[in-house]
Coordinates of C-alpha atoms in Angstrom, one line a residue:
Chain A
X276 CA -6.4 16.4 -8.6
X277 CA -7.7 12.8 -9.5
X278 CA -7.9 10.6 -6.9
X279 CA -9.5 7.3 -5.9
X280 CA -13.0 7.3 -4.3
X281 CA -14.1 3.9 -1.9
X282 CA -17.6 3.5 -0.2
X283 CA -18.6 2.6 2.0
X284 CA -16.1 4.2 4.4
X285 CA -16.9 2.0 7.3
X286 CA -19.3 -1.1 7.1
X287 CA -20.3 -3.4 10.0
X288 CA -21.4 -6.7 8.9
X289 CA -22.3 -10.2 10.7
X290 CA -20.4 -13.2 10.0
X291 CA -21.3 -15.3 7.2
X292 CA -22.8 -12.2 5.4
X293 CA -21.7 -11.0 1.6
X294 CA -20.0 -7.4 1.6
X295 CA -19.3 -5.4 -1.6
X296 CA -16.9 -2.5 -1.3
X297 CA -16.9 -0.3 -3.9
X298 CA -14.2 2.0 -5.8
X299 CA -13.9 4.4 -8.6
X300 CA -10.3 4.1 -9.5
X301 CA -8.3 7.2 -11.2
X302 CA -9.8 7.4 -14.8
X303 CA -6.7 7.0 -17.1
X304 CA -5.4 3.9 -15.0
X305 CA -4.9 0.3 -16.3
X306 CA -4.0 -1.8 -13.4
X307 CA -6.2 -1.9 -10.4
X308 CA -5.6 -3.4 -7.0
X309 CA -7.3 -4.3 -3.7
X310 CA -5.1 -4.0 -0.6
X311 CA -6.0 -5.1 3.1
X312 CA -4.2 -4.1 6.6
X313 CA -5.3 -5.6 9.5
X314 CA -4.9 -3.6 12.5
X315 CA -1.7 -3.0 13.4
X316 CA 0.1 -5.0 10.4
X317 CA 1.4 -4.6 7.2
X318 CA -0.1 -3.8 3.6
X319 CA -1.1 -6.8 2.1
X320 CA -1.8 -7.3 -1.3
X321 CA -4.9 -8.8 -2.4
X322 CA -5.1 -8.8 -6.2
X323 CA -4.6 -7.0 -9.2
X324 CA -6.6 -6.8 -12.0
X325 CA -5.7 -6.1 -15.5
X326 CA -7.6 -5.8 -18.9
X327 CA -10.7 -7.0 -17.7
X328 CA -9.4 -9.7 -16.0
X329 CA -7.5 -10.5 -12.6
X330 CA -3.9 -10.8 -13.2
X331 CA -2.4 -11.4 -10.3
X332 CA -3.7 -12.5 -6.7
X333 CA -2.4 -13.7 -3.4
X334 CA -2.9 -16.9 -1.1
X335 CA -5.3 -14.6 0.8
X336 CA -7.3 -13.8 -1.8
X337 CA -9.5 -17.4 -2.0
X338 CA -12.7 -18.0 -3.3
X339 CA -14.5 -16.0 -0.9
X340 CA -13.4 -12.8 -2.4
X341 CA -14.0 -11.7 -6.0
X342 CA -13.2 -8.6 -8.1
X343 CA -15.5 -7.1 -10.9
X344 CA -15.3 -4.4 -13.0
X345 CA -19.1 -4.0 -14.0
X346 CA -18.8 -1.1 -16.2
X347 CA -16.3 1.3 -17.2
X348 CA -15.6 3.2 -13.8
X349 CA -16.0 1.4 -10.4
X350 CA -14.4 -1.6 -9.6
X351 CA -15.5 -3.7 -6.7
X352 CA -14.7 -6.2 -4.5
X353 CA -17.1 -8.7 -3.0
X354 CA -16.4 -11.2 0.1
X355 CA -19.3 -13.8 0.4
X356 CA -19.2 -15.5 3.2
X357 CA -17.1 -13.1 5.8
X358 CA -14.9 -14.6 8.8
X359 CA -14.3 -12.8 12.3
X360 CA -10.6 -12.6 10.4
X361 CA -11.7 -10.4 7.3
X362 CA -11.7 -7.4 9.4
X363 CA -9.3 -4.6 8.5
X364 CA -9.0 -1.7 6.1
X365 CA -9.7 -2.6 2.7
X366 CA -7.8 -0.1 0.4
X367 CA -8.7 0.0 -3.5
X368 CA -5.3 1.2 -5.0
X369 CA -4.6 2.0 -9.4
X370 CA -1.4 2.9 -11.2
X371 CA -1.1 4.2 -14.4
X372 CA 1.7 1.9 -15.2
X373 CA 5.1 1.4 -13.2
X374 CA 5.3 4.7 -11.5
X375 CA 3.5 4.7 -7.9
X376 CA -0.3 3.2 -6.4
X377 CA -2.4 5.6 -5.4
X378 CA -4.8 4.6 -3.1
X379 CA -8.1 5.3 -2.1
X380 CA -8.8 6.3 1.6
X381 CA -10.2 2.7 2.7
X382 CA -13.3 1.0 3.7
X383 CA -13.2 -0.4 7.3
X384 CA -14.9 -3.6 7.5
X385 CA -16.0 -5.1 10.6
X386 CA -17.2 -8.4 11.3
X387 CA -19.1 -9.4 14.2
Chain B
X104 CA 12.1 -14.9 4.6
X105 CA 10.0 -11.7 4.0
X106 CA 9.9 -9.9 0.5
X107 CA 10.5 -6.9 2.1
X108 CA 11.6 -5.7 6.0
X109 CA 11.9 -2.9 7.9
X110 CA 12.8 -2.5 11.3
X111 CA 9.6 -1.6 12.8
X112 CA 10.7 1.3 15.7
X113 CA 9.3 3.3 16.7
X114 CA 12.4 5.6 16.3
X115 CA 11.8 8.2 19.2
X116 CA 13.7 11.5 17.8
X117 CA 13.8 15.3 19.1
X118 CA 12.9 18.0 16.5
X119 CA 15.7 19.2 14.0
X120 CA 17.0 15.4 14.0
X121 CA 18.5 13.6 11.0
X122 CA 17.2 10.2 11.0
X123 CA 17.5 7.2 8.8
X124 CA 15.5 4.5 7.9
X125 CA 16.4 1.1 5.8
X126 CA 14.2 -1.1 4.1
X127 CA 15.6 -4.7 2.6
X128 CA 13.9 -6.6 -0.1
X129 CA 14.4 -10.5 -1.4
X130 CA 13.4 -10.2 -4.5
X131 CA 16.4 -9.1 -7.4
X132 CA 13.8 -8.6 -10.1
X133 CA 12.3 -5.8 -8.3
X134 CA 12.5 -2.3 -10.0
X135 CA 10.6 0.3 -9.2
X136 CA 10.9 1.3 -5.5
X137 CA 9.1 4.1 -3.2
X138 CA 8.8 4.9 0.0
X139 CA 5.1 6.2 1.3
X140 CA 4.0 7.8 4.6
X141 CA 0.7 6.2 6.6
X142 CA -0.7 8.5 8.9
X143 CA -2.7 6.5 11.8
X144 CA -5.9 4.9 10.1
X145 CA -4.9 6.6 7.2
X146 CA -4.1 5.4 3.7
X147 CA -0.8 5.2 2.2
X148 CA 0.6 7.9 0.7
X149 CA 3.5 8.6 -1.4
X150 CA 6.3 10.4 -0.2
X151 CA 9.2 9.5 -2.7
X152 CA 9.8 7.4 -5.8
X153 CA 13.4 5.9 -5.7
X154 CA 15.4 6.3 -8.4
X155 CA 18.9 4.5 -8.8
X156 CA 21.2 7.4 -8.7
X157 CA 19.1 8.6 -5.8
X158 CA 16.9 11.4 -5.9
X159 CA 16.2 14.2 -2.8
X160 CA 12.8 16.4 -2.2
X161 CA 13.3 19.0 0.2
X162 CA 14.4 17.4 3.5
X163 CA 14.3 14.1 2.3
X164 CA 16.5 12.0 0.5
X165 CA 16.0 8.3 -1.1
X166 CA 18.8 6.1 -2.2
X167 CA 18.9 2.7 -3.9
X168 CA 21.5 0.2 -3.4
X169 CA 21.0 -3.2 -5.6
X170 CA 23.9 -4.7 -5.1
X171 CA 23.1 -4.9 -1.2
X172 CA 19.4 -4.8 -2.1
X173 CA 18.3 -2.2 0.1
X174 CA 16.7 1.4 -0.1
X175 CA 17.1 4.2 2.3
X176 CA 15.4 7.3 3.6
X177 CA 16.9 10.2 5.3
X178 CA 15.0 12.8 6.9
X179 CA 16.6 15.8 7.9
X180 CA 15.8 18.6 10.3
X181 CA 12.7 16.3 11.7
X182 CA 9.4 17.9 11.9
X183 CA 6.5 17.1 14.4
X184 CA 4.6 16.7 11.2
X185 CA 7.1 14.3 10.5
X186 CA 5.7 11.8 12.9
X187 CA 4.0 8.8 10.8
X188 CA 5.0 5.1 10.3
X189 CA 7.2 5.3 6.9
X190 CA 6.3 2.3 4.6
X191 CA 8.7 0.9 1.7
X192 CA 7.6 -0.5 -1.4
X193 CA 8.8 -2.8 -3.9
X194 CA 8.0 -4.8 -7.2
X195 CA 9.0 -5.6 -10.5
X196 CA 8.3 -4.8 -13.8
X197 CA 7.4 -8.3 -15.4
X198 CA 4.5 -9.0 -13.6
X199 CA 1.2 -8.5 -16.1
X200 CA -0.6 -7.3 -12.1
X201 CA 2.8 -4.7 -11.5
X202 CA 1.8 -5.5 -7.8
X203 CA 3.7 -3.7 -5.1
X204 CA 5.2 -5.0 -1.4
X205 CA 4.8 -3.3 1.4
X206 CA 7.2 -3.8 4.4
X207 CA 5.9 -3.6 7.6
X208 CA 6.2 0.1 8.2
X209 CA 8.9 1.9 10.5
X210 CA 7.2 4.1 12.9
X211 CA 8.7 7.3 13.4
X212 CA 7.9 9.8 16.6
X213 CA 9.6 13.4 16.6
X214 CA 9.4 14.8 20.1
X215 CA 9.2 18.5 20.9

């Protein structure tokens, strides 16, 4: 059965440094989507992304985060400067189309 | 007001209990609705799409009321496997990003 693949599935980083986390999403997908839960709390969404190109994105999603989709399978998502705050579980999620998200089974990132 | 609530629990049931959850959502022009069970430090996973006319799997049954603008899951004959937090899920179709909302979870506990 397809699923979605993340790495790393735990990183520990120091404030102020960059993090990538990575994700192959299902193959035959078009929409794409980071997702982050902070201990304890809700699923929050983070962005979509679209034909190349981020189509939607939420007021936590601010210039310190970025999406790329370098080549034709993974799809990453880079914070560049990261706060105590950013810790939580970062979740890559796709969809075929309007039927459900599948998700990947997270990358826990730490900041310290 | 949130996009989409659910009373968080936990609901504390004994095995071979019915039990019921709700979840409300704000927004009309959502249209595609599912309900997804999180395991602890665990990603999301779908449990049900919820269909208008309502739709049942086994023991578990999802129903969709727009007028009131709720959805529902019942569980019957509760499992100890049953015990998760039960997350609802909402969005719409017009959106280019097709980005679901997540409620905060309702935590369910099935006691031997």
């Amino acid at each position: 059965e397809p699923e979605v693949t993340q790495t790393p599935s735990h990183q520990v980083t120091q404030m102020g440094q960059e993090v990538i986390l990575r994700c192959v999403p299902i193959s035959n997908h078009l929409y794409f989507y980071w997702y982050r839960q902070i201990l304890g709390q809700k699923v929050e969404f983070l962005v979509s992304f679209y034909n190349n190109e981020i189509s939607e994105k939420s007021e936590i999603f601010d210039d310190q985060f970025s999406v790329e989709r370098p080549d034709g399978s993974n799809f990453t998502l880079k914070i560049r400067s990261t706060k105590l705050e950013d810790s939580a579980m970062y979740f890559c999620a796709s969809r075929p189309g309007y039927g459900e998200l599948f998700f990947g089974e997270g990358s826990r990132l730490t900041v310290l | 007001r949130k996009e989409v609530e659910q009373d968080p629990g936990p609901f504390n049931v004994p095995e071979g209990a019915t039990v019921a959850f709700n979840c409300t959502y704000s927004n009309s022009a959502s249209q595609s609705f599912f309900w997804y069970r999180q395991d602890c430090r665990k990603e999301p996973k779908l449990l049900m799409s919820v269909y208008s006319s309502g739709n049942e799997d086994g023991r578990f049954t999802a129903q969709l009321n727009r007028a009131s603008q709720y959805i529902s899951l019942l569980i019957r004959d509760s499992k100890l496997s049953d015990s998760a937090t039960y997350l609802c899920a909402g969005g719409p179709y017009n959106n280019a990003g097709n980005m679901l909302t997540f409620g905060g979870g309702t935590r369910l506990m099935v006691k031997p």
